mmCIF file of N, CA and C in Angstrom:
data_model
loop_
_atom_site.group_PDB
_atom_site.id
_atom_site.type_symbol
_atom_site.label_atom_id
_atom_site.label_comp_id
_atom_site.label_asym_id
_atom_site.label_seq_id
_atom_site.Cartn_x
_atom_site.Cartn_y
_atom_site.Cartn_z
ATOM 1 N N MET A 1 12.633 54.405 -144.007
ATOM 2 C CA MET A 1 14.395 54.301 -143.332
ATOM 3 C C MET A 1 15.137 52.810 -142.580
ATOM 4 N N CYS A 2 14.014 52.928 -141.655
ATOM 5 C CA CYS A 2 14.487 51.780 -140.441
ATOM 6 C C CYS A 2 14.340 50.355 -141.109
ATOM 7 N N CYS A 3 13.311 50.486 -141.941
ATOM 8 C CA CYS A 3 12.863 48.639 -142.980
ATOM 9 C C CYS A 3 14.234 48.485 -144.016
ATOM 10 N N LEU A 4 14.737 49.788 -144.365
ATOM 11 C CA LEU A 4 15.873 49.801 -145.425
ATOM 12 C C LEU A 4 17.115 49.038 -144.601
ATOM 13 N N PHE A 5 17.360 49.865 -144.065
ATOM 14 C CA PHE A 5 18.688 49.205 -143.405
ATOM 15 C C PHE A 5 18.266 47.883 -142.069
ATOM 16 N N LEU A 6 17.392 47.491 -141.902
ATOM 17 C CA LEU A 6 17.118 46.197 -141.799
ATOM 18 C C LEU A 6 17.411 45.311 -142.860
ATOM 19 N N THR A 7 16.118 45.434 -143.699
ATOM 20 C CA THR A 7 16.409 44.629 -144.733
ATOM 21 C C THR A 7 18.129 44.397 -145.044
ATOM 22 N N LEU A 8 18.291 45.194 -145.218
ATOM 23 C CA LEU A 8 20.456 45.199 -145.573
ATOM 24 C C LEU A 8 21.134 44.444 -144.722
ATOM 25 N N GLY A 9 20.560 45.071 -143.258
ATOM 26 C CA GLY A 9 21.688 43.608 -142.622
ATOM 27 C C GLY A 9 20.920 42.479 -142.313
ATOM 28 N N LEU A 10 19.953 42.139 -142.803
ATOM 29 C CA LEU A 10 19.556 40.688 -142.727
ATOM 30 C C LEU A 10 19.885 39.783 -144.240
ATOM 31 N N LEU A 11 19.887 40.928 -145.044
ATOM 32 C CA LEU A 11 20.216 40.192 -146.554
ATOM 33 C C LEU A 11 22.336 40.358 -147.248
ATOM 34 N N GLY A 12 22.405 41.001 -146.456
ATOM 35 C CA GLY A 12 23.877 42.190 -146.789
ATOM 36 C C GLY A 12 24.686 40.854 -146.219
ATOM 37 N N PRO A 13 25.147 40.589 -145.122
ATOM 38 C CA PRO A 13 25.414 39.345 -144.805
ATOM 39 C C PRO A 13 25.663 37.340 -145.435
ATOM 40 N N ARG A 14 24.034 37.103 -145.790
ATOM 41 C CA ARG A 14 24.212 36.164 -146.553
ATOM 42 C C ARG A 14 24.843 36.587 -147.957
ATOM 43 N N PHE A 15 24.092 37.788 -148.604
ATOM 44 C CA PHE A 15 24.886 37.425 -149.589
ATOM 45 C C PHE A 15 26.015 37.556 -149.864
ATOM 46 N N ALA A 16 26.978 38.005 -149.042
ATOM 47 C CA ALA A 16 28.362 38.371 -149.418
ATOM 48 C C ALA A 16 28.881 36.713 -148.718
ATOM 49 N N PHE A 17 28.228 36.050 -147.931
ATOM 50 C CA PHE A 17 28.766 34.734 -147.640
ATOM 51 C C PHE A 17 28.288 33.466 -148.589
ATOM 52 N N LEU A 18 27.381 33.891 -149.765
ATOM 53 C CA LEU A 18 26.808 33.065 -150.377
ATOM 54 C C LEU A 18 27.733 33.516 -151.884
ATOM 55 N N GLY A 19 27.948 34.788 -152.214
ATOM 56 C CA GLY A 19 29.390 34.832 -153.348
ATOM 57 C C GLY A 19 30.568 34.309 -152.805
ATOM 58 N N THR A 20 30.831 34.695 -151.631
ATOM 59 C CA THR A 20 32.364 34.195 -150.947
ATOM 60 C C THR A 20 32.050 32.439 -150.635
ATOM 61 N N TRP A 21 30.888 31.921 -150.974
ATOM 62 C CA TRP A 21 31.216 30.521 -150.499
ATOM 63 C C TRP A 21 31.240 29.940 -152.542
ATOM 64 N N ILE A 22 30.307 30.710 -153.367
ATOM 65 C CA ILE A 22 30.426 30.355 -154.778
ATOM 66 C C ILE A 22 31.643 30.451 -155.632
ATOM 67 N N PHE A 23 32.041 31.829 -155.317
ATOM 68 C CA PHE A 23 33.454 32.302 -156.086
ATOM 69 C C PHE A 23 34.523 32.142 -155.717
ATOM 70 N N THR A 24 34.754 31.984 -154.060
ATOM 71 C CA THR A 24 35.618 31.507 -153.709
ATOM 72 C C THR A 24 36.266 29.634 -153.296
ATOM 73 N N GLY A 25 36.919 29.017 -152.444
ATOM 74 C CA GLY A 25 37.303 27.789 -151.919
ATOM 75 C C GLY A 25 36.728 27.990 -150.192
ATOM 76 N N ARG A 26 37.249 29.417 -150.252
ATOM 77 C CA ARG A 26 37.256 29.362 -148.699
ATOM 78 C C ARG A 26 36.382 29.340 -147.794
ATOM 79 N N VAL A 27 35.132 28.770 -147.789
ATOM 80 C CA VAL A 27 34.429 27.952 -147.424
ATOM 81 C C VAL A 27 34.160 26.893 -147.045
ATOM 82 N N GLN A 28 34.628 26.207 -148.478
ATOM 83 C CA GLN A 28 35.003 24.545 -148.333
ATOM 84 C C GLN A 28 35.848 24.683 -147.474
ATOM 85 N N HIS A 29 37.076 24.958 -147.173
ATOM 86 C CA HIS A 29 38.261 25.036 -146.272
ATOM 87 C C HIS A 29 37.957 25.453 -145.026
ATOM 88 N N ALA A 30 37.277 26.178 -144.930
ATOM 89 C CA ALA A 30 37.614 26.737 -143.744
ATOM 90 C C ALA A 30 36.006 25.869 -142.757
ATOM 91 N N PHE A 31 35.234 25.157 -143.039
ATOM 92 C CA PHE A 31 34.143 24.154 -142.964
ATOM 93 C C PHE A 31 34.496 22.634 -142.742
ATOM 94 N N SER A 32 36.091 21.979 -143.688
ATOM 95 C CA SER A 32 36.257 21.393 -143.457
ATOM 96 C C SER A 32 35.623 20.460 -145.017
ATOM 97 N N GLY A 33 35.214 21.080 -145.865
ATOM 98 C CA GLY A 33 34.655 20.517 -146.909
ATOM 99 C C GLY A 33 33.257 19.617 -146.999
ATOM 100 N N GLY A 34 32.464 20.400 -145.637
ATOM 101 C CA GLY A 34 31.096 19.628 -145.142
ATOM 102 C C GLY A 34 30.222 21.317 -145.780
ATOM 103 N N PHE A 35 28.568 21.029 -146.045
ATOM 104 C CA PHE A 35 28.405 21.578 -146.495
ATOM 105 C C PHE A 35 26.774 21.884 -145.185
ATOM 106 N N LEU A 36 26.688 21.354 -144.992
ATOM 107 C CA LEU A 36 25.987 21.551 -143.505
ATOM 108 C C LEU A 36 25.734 22.546 -142.428
ATOM 109 N N TRP A 37 27.060 22.784 -142.017
ATOM 110 C CA TRP A 37 27.792 23.641 -141.585
ATOM 111 C C TRP A 37 27.653 25.428 -141.531
ATOM 112 N N PRO A 38 28.306 25.459 -143.372
ATOM 113 C CA PRO A 38 27.912 26.360 -143.805
ATOM 114 C C PRO A 38 26.098 26.710 -144.212
ATOM 115 N N LEU A 39 25.951 25.992 -144.209
ATOM 116 C CA LEU A 39 23.593 26.136 -144.646
ATOM 117 C C LEU A 39 23.566 26.781 -143.671
ATOM 118 N N PHE A 40 23.660 26.094 -142.548
ATOM 119 C CA PHE A 40 23.111 26.984 -141.029
ATOM 120 C C PHE A 40 23.946 28.108 -140.596
ATOM 121 N N GLY A 41 25.016 28.346 -140.992
ATOM 122 C CA GLY A 41 25.793 29.602 -140.715
ATOM 123 C C GLY A 41 24.954 30.512 -141.933
ATOM 124 N N LEU A 42 24.210 29.986 -143.200
ATOM 125 C CA LEU A 42 24.149 30.734 -144.004
ATOM 126 C C LEU A 42 22.800 31.448 -143.404
ATOM 127 N N LEU A 43 21.893 30.313 -143.105
ATOM 128 C CA LEU A 43 20.793 30.976 -142.619
ATOM 129 C C LEU A 43 20.421 31.539 -141.262
ATOM 130 N N PHE A 44 21.146 31.026 -140.362
ATOM 131 C CA PHE A 44 21.276 31.537 -138.939
ATOM 132 C C PHE A 44 22.075 32.592 -138.031
ATOM 133 N N LEU A 45 23.212 32.405 -138.553
ATOM 134 C CA LEU A 45 23.803 33.055 -138.201
ATOM 135 C C LEU A 45 25.330 33.933 -139.670
ATOM 136 N N PRO A 46 24.882 34.399 -140.641
ATOM 137 C CA PRO A 46 25.315 35.231 -141.626
ATOM 138 C C PRO A 46 26.761 35.577 -141.284
ATOM 139 N N TRP A 47 26.548 36.513 -139.890
ATOM 140 C CA TRP A 47 27.324 37.564 -139.630
ATOM 141 C C TRP A 47 28.624 36.639 -139.158
ATOM 142 N N THR A 48 28.429 35.705 -138.064
ATOM 143 C CA THR A 48 29.382 34.883 -137.549
ATOM 144 C C THR A 48 29.674 33.656 -138.679
ATOM 145 N N ALA A 49 29.477 33.106 -139.392
ATOM 146 C CA ALA A 49 30.002 32.589 -140.231
ATOM 147 C C ALA A 49 30.575 32.947 -141.800
ATOM 148 N N LEU A 50 30.137 34.428 -142.038
ATOM 149 C CA LEU A 50 31.415 35.069 -142.408
ATOM 150 C C LEU A 50 32.192 35.517 -142.130
ATOM 151 N N VAL A 51 32.074 36.198 -140.997
ATOM 152 C CA VAL A 51 33.169 36.683 -140.261
ATOM 153 C C VAL A 51 34.465 35.638 -139.806
ATOM 154 N N TYR A 52 34.264 33.935 -139.628
ATOM 155 C CA TYR A 52 33.894 33.062 -139.349
ATOM 156 C C TYR A 52 35.246 32.649 -140.584
ATOM 157 N N VAL A 53 34.885 32.762 -141.806
ATOM 158 C CA VAL A 53 35.367 32.252 -143.203
ATOM 159 C C VAL A 53 36.660 33.419 -143.127
ATOM 160 N N PHE A 54 36.580 34.557 -143.347
ATOM 161 C CA PHE A 54 37.256 35.513 -143.072
ATOM 162 C C PHE A 54 38.881 35.777 -142.328
ATOM 163 N N ALA A 55 38.621 35.027 -141.290
ATOM 164 C CA ALA A 55 39.348 34.971 -139.725
ATOM 165 C C ALA A 55 40.347 33.486 -140.156
ATOM 166 N N TRP A 56 39.951 32.221 -140.641
ATOM 167 C CA TRP A 56 40.015 31.047 -140.736
ATOM 168 C C TRP A 56 41.588 31.916 -141.841
ATOM 169 N N SER A 57 42.652 30.824 -141.887
ATOM 170 C CA SER A 57 43.280 30.769 -142.078
ATOM 171 C C SER A 57 44.145 29.537 -142.438
ATOM 172 N N PRO A 58 44.433 28.870 -143.860
ATOM 173 C CA PRO A 58 44.882 27.710 -144.156
ATOM 174 C C PRO A 58 46.104 26.733 -143.259
ATOM 175 N N LEU A 59 46.716 28.065 -142.638
ATOM 176 C CA LEU A 59 47.783 27.370 -141.693
ATOM 177 C C LEU A 59 47.681 27.191 -140.688
ATOM 178 N N THR A 60 47.102 28.176 -139.973
ATOM 179 C CA THR A 60 46.890 28.371 -139.002
ATOM 180 C C THR A 60 45.814 27.758 -138.317
ATOM 181 N N GLY A 61 44.565 27.901 -139.458
ATOM 182 C CA GLY A 61 43.471 27.964 -138.617
ATOM 183 C C GLY A 61 42.820 29.006 -138.023
ATOM 184 N N VAL A 62 41.781 29.599 -136.803
ATOM 185 C CA VAL A 62 41.754 30.979 -136.500
ATOM 186 C C VAL A 62 42.751 31.054 -135.204
ATOM 187 N N SER A 63 43.519 32.481 -135.363
ATOM 188 C CA SER A 63 44.192 32.931 -134.257
ATOM 189 C C SER A 63 43.625 33.434 -132.869
ATOM 190 N N SER A 64 43.548 33.588 -131.423
ATOM 191 C CA SER A 64 42.993 34.162 -130.757
ATOM 192 C C SER A 64 42.549 35.716 -130.833
ATOM 193 N N LEU A 65 42.659 36.392 -131.659
ATOM 194 C CA LEU A 65 41.991 37.575 -132.778
ATOM 195 C C LEU A 65 40.968 37.240 -133.365
ATOM 196 N N GLY A 66 41.442 35.991 -134.199
ATOM 197 C CA GLY A 66 40.622 36.019 -135.415
ATOM 198 C C GLY A 66 39.113 35.314 -134.520
ATOM 199 N N TRP A 67 39.406 34.827 -133.286
ATOM 200 C CA TRP A 67 37.995 34.448 -132.032
ATOM 201 C C TRP A 67 37.036 35.380 -131.347
ATOM 202 N N PHE A 68 38.177 35.942 -131.019
ATOM 203 C CA PHE A 68 37.686 37.516 -130.947
ATOM 204 C C PHE A 68 36.764 37.943 -132.104
ATOM 205 N N VAL A 69 37.334 38.402 -132.940
ATOM 206 C CA VAL A 69 36.405 38.613 -134.467
ATOM 207 C C VAL A 69 34.792 37.649 -134.809
ATOM 208 N N VAL A 70 35.151 36.755 -134.337
ATOM 209 C CA VAL A 70 33.963 35.901 -134.633
ATOM 210 C C VAL A 70 33.180 36.209 -133.653
ATOM 211 N N PHE A 71 33.613 36.472 -132.328
ATOM 212 C CA PHE A 71 32.706 36.570 -131.784
ATOM 213 C C PHE A 71 31.975 37.665 -131.598
ATOM 214 N N LEU A 72 32.534 39.156 -132.076
ATOM 215 C CA LEU A 72 32.045 40.140 -131.943
ATOM 216 C C LEU A 72 30.476 39.887 -133.201
ATOM 217 N N GLY A 73 31.537 38.825 -134.343
ATOM 218 C CA GLY A 73 30.281 38.822 -135.436
ATOM 219 C C GLY A 73 29.025 38.037 -134.898
ATOM 220 N N PHE A 74 29.478 37.303 -133.517
ATOM 221 C CA PHE A 74 28.051 36.250 -133.118
ATOM 222 C C PHE A 74 27.064 37.556 -132.332
ATOM 223 N N ILE A 75 27.561 38.594 -132.271
ATOM 224 C CA ILE A 75 27.284 39.637 -131.127
ATOM 225 C C ILE A 75 26.354 40.699 -132.257
ATOM 226 N N VAL A 76 26.845 41.148 -133.441
ATOM 227 C CA VAL A 76 26.295 41.675 -134.445
ATOM 228 C C VAL A 76 24.523 40.597 -134.928
ATOM 229 N N ASP A 77 24.770 38.891 -135.114
ATOM 230 C CA ASP A 77 23.725 38.272 -135.278
ATOM 231 C C ASP A 77 22.771 38.709 -134.242
ATOM 232 N N MET A 78 22.817 38.008 -133.156
ATOM 233 C CA MET A 78 22.147 38.919 -132.209
ATOM 234 C C MET A 78 21.458 40.075 -132.035
ATOM 235 N N ALA A 79 21.904 40.799 -132.247
ATOM 236 C CA ALA A 79 21.560 42.230 -132.138
ATOM 237 C C ALA A 79 20.869 42.459 -133.789
ATOM 238 N N THR A 80 21.147 41.976 -134.173
ATOM 239 C CA THR A 80 20.499 41.877 -135.344
ATOM 240 C C THR A 80 18.981 41.492 -135.504
ATOM 241 N N TYR A 81 18.577 39.600 -134.970
ATOM 242 C CA TYR A 81 17.504 39.303 -134.233
ATOM 243 C C TYR A 81 16.994 40.355 -133.104
ATOM 244 N N SER A 82 17.571 40.846 -131.999
ATOM 245 C CA SER A 82 17.110 41.282 -130.887
ATOM 246 C C SER A 82 16.108 42.421 -131.286
ATOM 247 N N SER A 83 17.157 43.326 -133.108
ATOM 248 C CA SER A 83 16.250 44.840 -132.870
ATOM 249 C C SER A 83 14.915 44.142 -134.216
ATOM 250 N N ARG A 84 14.219 43.512 -133.767
ATOM 251 C CA ARG A 84 13.156 43.427 -135.106
ATOM 252 C C ARG A 84 12.113 42.920 -134.226
ATOM 253 N N SER A 85 12.649 42.581 -132.873
ATOM 254 C CA SER A 85 11.296 42.268 -131.431
ATOM 255 C C SER A 85 11.210 43.618 -131.096
ATOM 256 N N ALA A 86 12.976 44.329 -130.585
ATOM 257 C CA ALA A 86 12.523 45.668 -130.243
ATOM 258 C C ALA A 86 11.641 46.978 -131.262
ATOM 259 N N GLN A 87 11.607 46.565 -132.070
ATOM 260 C CA GLN A 87 11.093 47.535 -133.053
ATOM 261 C C GLN A 87 9.310 47.253 -132.815
ATOM 262 N N ARG A 88 9.437 46.137 -132.834
ATOM 263 C CA ARG A 88 7.937 45.472 -132.585
ATOM 264 C C ARG A 88 7.536 46.274 -131.571
ATOM 265 N N GLY A 89 8.124 45.982 -130.019
ATOM 266 C CA GLY A 89 7.962 46.761 -128.982
ATOM 267 C C GLY A 89 7.475 48.199 -129.033
ATOM 268 N N TYR A 90 8.182 49.033 -129.484
ATOM 269 C CA TYR A 90 8.087 50.353 -129.716
ATOM 270 C C TYR A 90 7.100 50.335 -130.318
ATOM 271 N N TYR A 91 6.942 50.018 -131.948
ATOM 272 C CA TYR A 91 5.803 50.133 -132.245
ATOM 273 C C TYR A 91 4.249 49.741 -131.625
ATOM 274 N N SER A 92 3.959 48.588 -131.178
ATOM 275 C CA SER A 92 3.022 48.420 -130.155
ATOM 276 C C SER A 92 2.862 49.705 -128.766
ATOM 277 N N ARG A 93 4.213 49.955 -128.870
ATOM 278 C CA ARG A 93 3.790 51.111 -127.664
ATOM 279 C C ARG A 93 3.166 52.384 -128.265
ATOM 280 N N GLN A 94 3.715 53.027 -129.623
ATOM 281 C CA GLN A 94 3.429 54.336 -130.164
ATOM 282 C C GLN A 94 1.882 53.984 -130.224
ATOM 283 N N ALA A 95 1.772 52.696 -130.800
ATOM 284 C CA ALA A 95 0.280 52.358 -131.109
ATOM 285 C C ALA A 95 -1.113 52.256 -129.831
ATOM 286 N N ALA A 96 -0.198 51.933 -129.103
ATOM 287 C CA ALA A 96 -1.420 52.294 -127.554
ATOM 288 C C ALA A 96 -1.751 53.963 -126.888
#
């Protein structure tokens, strides 16, 4: 069951970001038309990039509250990466 949640945590935001990128124009506008930063976001920090796109506004950019939400997305990304090493350490302690 943990593997299912880990897989959804890794792939879910990437699919959502990719769908937003393909079917809307928000990603191009939020990242000023370039494709390199959104690509890095898709590969390495999908929650942060997805939240940034939805926090971005055409008139004001990202507000203070928006930056806080983007920071929370970054925390979720870091938790996703660290959960793999914690799970590996848990299983290695059980096997010993």
